[in-house]
Coordinates of C-alpha atoms in Angstrom, one line a residue:
X1 CA 39.3 -17.4 8.7
X2 CA 36.2 -19.5 7.9
X3 CA 34.4 -21.2 10.7
X4 CA 32.2 -24.3 10.4
X5 CA 28.4 -23.7 10.4
X6 CA 26.7 -24.6 13.8
X7 CA 24.2 -27.4 13.3
X8 CA 21.4 -28.9 15.4
X9 CA 23.8 -31.8 16.1
X10 CA 26.2 -29.4 17.8
X11 CA 23.3 -28.1 20.0
X12 CA 22.3 -31.7 20.7
X13 CA 25.9 -32.7 21.7
X14 CA 26.2 -29.7 24.0
X15 CA 22.9 -30.3 25.9
X16 CA 22.7 -34.1 25.6
X17 CA 19.3 -33.8 24.0
X18 CA 18.1 -35.6 20.8
X19 CA 18.2 -33.7 17.5
X20 CA 14.4 -34.4 17.2
X21 CA 13.8 -32.4 20.4
X22 CA 16.2 -29.7 19.2
X23 CA 14.3 -29.5 15.9
X24 CA 10.9 -29.2 17.6
X25 CA 12.1 -26.4 19.9
X26 CA 13.8 -24.4 17.1
X27 CA 10.8 -24.7 14.8
X28 CA 8.3 -23.8 17.6
X29 CA 6.5 -27.2 17.4
X30 CA 4.7 -28.9 20.4
X31 CA 6.2 -31.6 22.5
X32 CA 8.9 -29.6 24.3
X33 CA 8.5 -28.1 27.8
X34 CA 8.8 -24.3 28.2
X35 CA 11.9 -24.6 30.3
X36 CA 13.7 -27.0 27.9
X37 CA 12.7 -24.9 24.9
X38 CA 14.2 -21.7 26.6
X39 CA 17.4 -23.6 27.4
X40 CA 17.7 -24.9 23.8
X41 CA 17.1 -21.4 22.3
X42 CA 19.6 -19.8 24.7
X43 CA 22.3 -22.4 23.8
X44 CA 21.6 -22.1 20.1
X45 CA 22.1 -18.3 20.4
X46 CA 25.3 -18.7 22.3
X47 CA 26.7 -21.2 19.8
X48 CA 25.8 -18.9 16.9
X49 CA 23.2 -21.2 15.3
X50 CA 21.4 -19.8 12.3
X51 CA 18.4 -21.4 10.6
X52 CA 19.2 -22.4 7.0
X53 CA 15.9 -21.1 5.7
X54 CA 16.8 -21.9 2.1
X55 CA 17.3 -25.5 2.9
X56 CA 14.1 -25.6 4.9
X57 CA 12.1 -24.1 2.0
X58 CA 13.5 -26.7 -0.4
X59 CA 12.3 -29.5 1.9
X60 CA 8.7 -28.3 1.9
X61 CA 6.0 -28.1 -0.8
X62 CA 6.2 -24.9 -3.0
X63 CA 4.3 -21.9 -1.8
X64 CA 2.1 -20.3 -4.6
X65 CA 0.8 -16.8 -3.9
X66 CA -1.9 -15.4 -6.0
X67 CA -1.9 -11.7 -6.7
X68 CA -5.3 -10.2 -7.6
X69 CA -4.6 -6.8 -9.0
X70 CA -6.3 -4.3 -11.4
X71 CA -4.8 -3.8 -14.8
X72 CA -5.9 -0.2 -15.1
X73 CA -4.5 3.0 -13.5
X74 CA -0.9 2.1 -14.5
X75 CA 0.6 5.1 -12.7
X76 CA -0.8 3.7 -9.4
X77 CA -0.9 -0.1 -9.8
X78 CA 2.4 -0.4 -11.7
X79 CA 4.3 1.0 -8.7
X80 CA 2.4 -1.3 -6.4
X81 CA 3.1 -4.3 -8.6
X82 CA 6.8 -3.2 -8.8
X83 CA 7.1 -3.5 -5.0
X84 CA 5.3 -6.9 -5.1
X85 CA 7.7 -8.2 -7.8
X86 CA 10.8 -6.9 -6.0
X87 CA 9.8 -8.9 -2.9
X88 CA 9.1 -12.0 -4.9
X89 CA 12.6 -11.6 -6.5
X90 CA 14.0 -11.7 -3.0
X91 CA 12.3 -15.0 -2.4
X92 CA 13.5 -16.7 -5.5
X93 CA 15.6 -19.2 -3.5
X94 CA 12.8 -19.9 -1.1
X95 CA 10.6 -22.2 -3.2
X96 CA 8.0 -19.4 -3.7
X97 CA 6.2 -18.6 -6.9
X98 CA 3.7 -15.8 -7.8
X99 CA 0.7 -16.0 -10.0
X100 CA -1.1 -12.9 -11.2
X101 CA -4.9 -12.5 -11.7
X102 CA -5.7 -9.3 -13.5
X103 CA -8.9 -7.4 -12.9
X104 CA -9.9 -5.2 -15.9
X105 CA -12.6 -3.3 -14.1
X106 CA -11.8 -2.4 -10.5
X107 CA -15.5 -1.7 -9.8
X108 CA -16.7 -5.1 -11.1
X109 CA -18.0 -7.4 -8.4
X110 CA -18.4 -10.3 -10.8
X111 CA -14.9 -10.0 -12.2
X112 CA -13.3 -9.9 -8.7
X113 CA -15.3 -13.0 -7.7
X114 CA -14.2 -14.8 -10.8
X115 CA -10.6 -14.2 -10.2
X116 CA -10.9 -15.3 -6.6
X117 CA -12.7 -18.5 -7.8
X118 CA -9.8 -19.1 -10.1
X119 CA -7.4 -18.8 -7.2
X120 CA -9.3 -21.5 -5.4
X121 CA -9.3 -23.7 -8.6
X122 CA -5.6 -23.2 -8.9
X123 CA -5.1 -24.2 -5.3
X124 CA -2.9 -21.2 -4.4
X125 CA -1.4 -21.2 -0.9
X126 CA -2.5 -17.6 -0.2
X127 CA -3.8 -14.4 -1.9
X128 CA -2.8 -10.8 -2.0
X129 CA -5.8 -8.7 -2.9
X130 CA -4.8 -5.3 -4.2
X131 CA -7.3 -2.4 -3.8
X132 CA -10.2 -4.4 -5.2
X133 CA -13.1 -3.7 -2.9
X134 CA -16.5 -3.8 -4.5
X135 CA -19.3 -4.8 -2.2
X136 CA -20.8 -8.2 -2.2
X137 CA -17.7 -10.4 -1.7
X138 CA -19.0 -12.1 1.5
X139 CA -19.8 -15.4 -0.1
X140 CA -16.4 -15.8 -1.9
X141 CA -14.6 -14.7 1.2
X142 CA -16.4 -17.5 3.1
X143 CA -15.5 -19.9 0.4
X144 CA -11.8 -18.9 0.6
X145 CA -12.0 -19.5 4.4
X146 CA -13.4 -22.9 3.9
X147 CA -10.6 -23.6 1.4
X148 CA -8.1 -22.5 4.0
X149 CA -6.6 -19.8 1.8
X150 CA -5.4 -16.8 3.8
X151 CA -5.6 -13.3 2.4
X152 CA -3.6 -10.1 2.8
X153 CA -5.3 -7.0 1.5
X154 CA -3.6 -3.9 0.2
X155 CA -5.9 -0.9 0.8
X156 CA -9.0 -0.4 3.0
X157 CA -10.7 -2.9 5.3
X158 CA -13.9 -3.4 3.4
X159 CA -14.9 -7.1 3.2
X160 CA -12.3 -8.2 5.8
X161 CA -13.4 -11.3 7.7
X162 CA -11.4 -13.5 10.0
X163 CA -9.8 -15.3 7.0
X164 CA -8.0 -12.0 6.2
X165 CA -4.7 -11.9 7.9
X166 CA -4.3 -8.1 7.7
X167 CA -4.7 -5.0 5.6
X168 CA -1.6 -3.2 4.5
X169 CA -2.6 0.4 4.0
X170 CA -1.5 4.0 4.1
X171 CA -2.4 5.9 7.3
X172 CA -5.2 7.7 5.5
X173 CA -6.4 9.9 8.4
X174 CA -2.8 11.1 8.8
X175 CA -2.6 11.8 5.1
X176 CA -5.6 14.1 5.3
X177 CA -4.2 15.9 8.3
X178 CA -0.8 16.4 6.6
X179 CA -2.5 17.8 3.5
X180 CA -4.5 20.3 5.6
X181 CA -1.5 21.4 7.5
X182 CA 0.5 21.9 4.3
X183 CA -2.3 24.0 2.8
X184 CA -2.4 26.1 6.0
X185 CA 1.3 26.9 5.5
X186 CA 1.0 27.4 1.8
X187 CA -2.0 29.7 1.9
X188 CA -1.0 31.6 5.1
X189 CA -4.3 30.7 6.7
X190 CA -3.0 31.5 10.2
X191 CA -3.6 35.2 9.5
X192 CA -7.1 34.9 7.9
X193 CA -9.6 32.3 6.8
X194 CA -8.7 30.7 3.4
X195 CA -11.1 28.9 1.1
X196 CA -10.1 25.4 0.1
X197 CA -11.6 22.4 -1.7
X198 CA -11.1 18.7 -1.5
X199 CA -11.2 16.1 -4.3
X200 CA -11.8 12.4 -3.3
X201 CA -12.2 9.3 -5.4
X202 CA -15.2 7.7 -3.7
X203 CA -16.9 9.0 -0.5
X204 CA -18.0 5.4 0.4
X205 CA -14.4 4.1 0.3
X206 CA -13.1 3.7 3.8
X207 CA -9.6 5.0 2.9
X208 CA -11.1 8.1 1.2
X209 CA -13.4 8.7 4.2
X210 CA -10.4 8.7 6.5
X211 CA -8.5 11.1 4.3
X212 CA -11.5 13.4 4.3
X213 CA -12.0 13.1 8.0
X214 CA -8.3 13.9 8.7
X215 CA -8.4 16.9 6.4
X216 CA -11.7 18.2 7.8
X217 CA -10.6 17.8 11.4
X218 CA -7.3 19.5 11.0
X219 CA -8.8 22.3 8.8
X220 CA -11.0 23.3 11.8
X221 CA -7.8 24.2 13.8
X222 CA -6.0 26.1 11.1
X223 CA -8.4 28.6 9.6
X224 CA -9.2 26.7 6.5
X225 CA -12.8 27.1 5.1
X226 CA -13.7 24.0 3.1
X227 CA -16.1 25.2 0.5
X228 CA -16.6 21.9 -1.2
X229 CA -15.8 18.2 -1.2
X230 CA -16.0 16.7 -4.6
X231 CA -16.2 13.0 -5.7
X232 CA -14.2 12.1 -8.8
X233 CA -15.0 8.4 -8.8
X234 CA -11.3 8.0 -9.8
X235 CA -12.2 9.2 -13.3
X236 CA -10.0 11.8 -14.9
X237 CA -12.8 13.1 -17.1
X238 CA -15.1 13.6 -14.1
X239 CA -12.2 15.3 -12.2
X240 CA -11.5 17.6 -15.1
X241 CA -15.2 18.6 -15.4
X242 CA -15.5 19.2 -11.7
X243 CA -12.4 21.4 -11.7
X244 CA -13.7 23.5 -14.6
X245 CA -17.1 23.9 -12.9
X246 CA -15.6 25.0 -9.6
X247 CA -13.2 27.5 -11.2
X248 CA -16.0 29.0 -13.3
X249 CA -18.2 29.5 -10.3
X250 CA -15.6 30.6 -7.7
X251 CA -13.2 33.5 -8.5
X252 CA -10.6 32.6 -5.8
X253 CA -9.8 29.2 -4.3
X254 CA -6.8 29.5 -2.1
X255 CA -6.0 25.8 -2.0
X256 CA -6.9 22.4 -3.3
X257 CA -6.2 18.9 -1.9
X258 CA -6.5 16.2 -4.5
X259 CA -6.6 13.0 -2.5
X260 CA -6.8 10.7 -5.6
X261 CA -4.8 9.6 -8.6
X262 CA -6.7 12.4 -10.5
X263 CA -4.3 15.2 -9.6
X264 CA -2.9 15.6 -13.2
X265 CA -6.5 16.0 -14.5
X266 CA -7.2 18.8 -12.0
X267 CA -3.8 20.4 -12.6
X268 CA -4.2 20.5 -16.4
X269 CA -7.4 22.6 -15.9
X270 CA -5.6 24.9 -13.4
X271 CA -2.7 25.3 -15.8
X272 CA -4.9 25.9 -18.9
X273 CA -6.9 28.6 -17.1
X274 CA -3.9 30.3 -15.4
X275 CA -5.8 29.8 -12.2
X276 CA -3.9 30.9 -9.1
X277 CA -4.2 28.3 -6.3
X278 CA -2.0 26.1 -4.1
X279 CA -2.3 22.4 -4.7
X280 CA -1.5 19.4 -2.5
X281 CA -1.6 16.2 -4.5
X282 CA -1.2 12.4 -3.9
X283 CA 1.8 10.2 -4.7
X284 CA 4.5 10.7 -7.2
X285 CA 4.8 9.7 -10.9
X286 CA 5.8 11.4 -14.2
X287 CA 2.9 14.0 -14.4
X288 CA 3.0 14.8 -10.7
X289 CA 6.7 15.4 -10.9
X290 CA 6.2 17.6 -13.9
X291 CA 3.6 19.7 -12.1
X292 CA 5.8 20.0 -9.0
X293 CA 8.7 21.3 -11.3
X294 CA 6.2 23.8 -12.8
X295 CA 5.1 25.0 -9.3
X296 CA 1.5 24.1 -10.1
X297 CA 1.7 21.4 -7.4
X298 CA 3.4 22.7 -4.3
X299 CA 3.7 19.3 -2.5
X300 CA 2.4 15.8 -2.7
X301 CA 1.5 13.3 0.0
X302 CA 3.7 10.2 -0.8
X303 CA 2.0 6.9 0.0
X304 CA 5.0 4.6 -0.8
X305 CA 3.0 2.1 -2.9
X306 CA 6.2 0.1 -3.5
X307 CA 6.5 -0.5 0.2
X308 CA 2.8 -1.5 0.4
X309 CA 3.6 -4.3 -2.2
X310 CA 6.8 -5.5 -0.5
X311 CA 5.1 -5.6 2.9
X312 CA 2.1 -7.6 1.7
X313 CA 4.4 -10.3 0.1
X314 CA 6.6 -10.5 3.2
X315 CA 3.6 -10.8 5.5
X316 CA 1.8 -13.6 3.7
X317 CA 5.1 -15.5 3.1
X318 CA 6.0 -15.4 6.7
X319 CA 2.6 -16.6 7.7
X320 CA 2.6 -19.5 5.2
X321 CA 6.2 -20.5 5.9
X322 CA 6.5 -19.8 9.6
X323 CA 2.9 -19.3 10.9
X324 CA 3.9 -15.8 11.9
X325 CA 0.8 -13.7 12.5
X326 CA 0.9 -10.0 11.6
X327 CA -1.0 -7.1 13.1
X328 CA -4.5 -6.8 11.9
X329 CA -3.8 -3.5 10.2
X330 CA -0.3 -2.6 9.1
X331 CA 0.0 1.2 8.4
X332 CA 2.5 2.7 6.0
X333 CA 3.2 6.3 7.1
X334 CA 2.8 9.0 4.4
X335 CA 5.6 11.4 3.6
X336 CA 5.8 14.9 2.1
X337 CA 7.5 15.5 -1.2
X338 CA 8.3 19.0 -2.4
X339 CA 10.5 20.3 -5.2
X340 CA 13.7 20.3 -3.1
X341 CA 13.5 16.6 -2.2
X342 CA 11.8 15.4 -5.4
X343 CA 15.0 13.7 -6.7
X344 CA 15.2 11.6 -3.6
X345 CA 11.9 10.0 -4.4
X346 CA 11.6 10.3 -8.1
X347 CA 14.9 10.0 -10.1
X348 CA 13.5 10.0 -13.6
X349 CA 14.3 13.0 -15.8
X350 CA 11.3 15.3 -15.9
X351 CA 11.1 16.9 -19.3
X352 CA 9.0 20.1 -19.1
X353 CA 7.0 21.3 -22.1
X354 CA 7.6 24.9 -23.2
X355 CA 5.3 27.3 -21.3
X356 CA 3.9 30.0 -23.6
X357 CA 1.9 31.9 -21.0
X358 CA 4.3 33.2 -18.4

């Protein structure tokens, strides 16, 4: 049987307090004593009052959220963007709109500044800045602060000032530790020392530094000998050249941790040279899934980029609509994907190419 919705008027009648006071208390506005506010909130809960957030959102000005995101590295940023779009879809009835500002060169300071300047010109309510962290953004960050435009970052903490609400990021140090532990299992390093290498994107990037530190720290405790840490600059060609060079110089590498999106480039060299090694990669997409099925990659450290995107939208919306302040850093815990649980994370059909050299 349907029941009538409890309204502020019902709470007002129960307590003998004006609806204006009830409204202030329920919306956390000043002008209500602590004791009365607690009494109103308790009564509202007892009566089953629920805020009609859709109605509230229609009564205020629209919220426009700018999303500054690279247009390259589709296998990485398309997943991230997919999570952002799913959360915006959830907010369709809440008077929220998204506006995308595409960066063509992730390393370009000027292009990033231009996109943030455009956000100011468009008078967006807030910004989600996706893994775009070249140096030299101090002035534009100060300008955004003066324009009262809050920012949620996805990725590391470079360029964060007090105008940045938070950074949504993978627990990178934990990712590195997980990778080292998995390689210790895969190589059997508990019995004797095993030689391993690490590929990172950019040694100056905070997230990559943390992955490296986590890997190095855990490797010390599990008999892994790190014979090289190589910087790919997130470039497939560089990653491929480095892999070829290493394999030509070292007869046996027991394990590799590829802490970047360049895992397929490294794997293609391993496969072409029939090189025997154990590989821990990063994230999951078509080529990674294919190499897991081929047993070239033994496991991958899943960063859940979709969750990064959804979390960032949720955080900035709740701040703009409810003044809810998030933690300064919001960590997304990494997870391990192996062949047996691949379908749970990646449900696309993986079509393997014929292998001639078995």
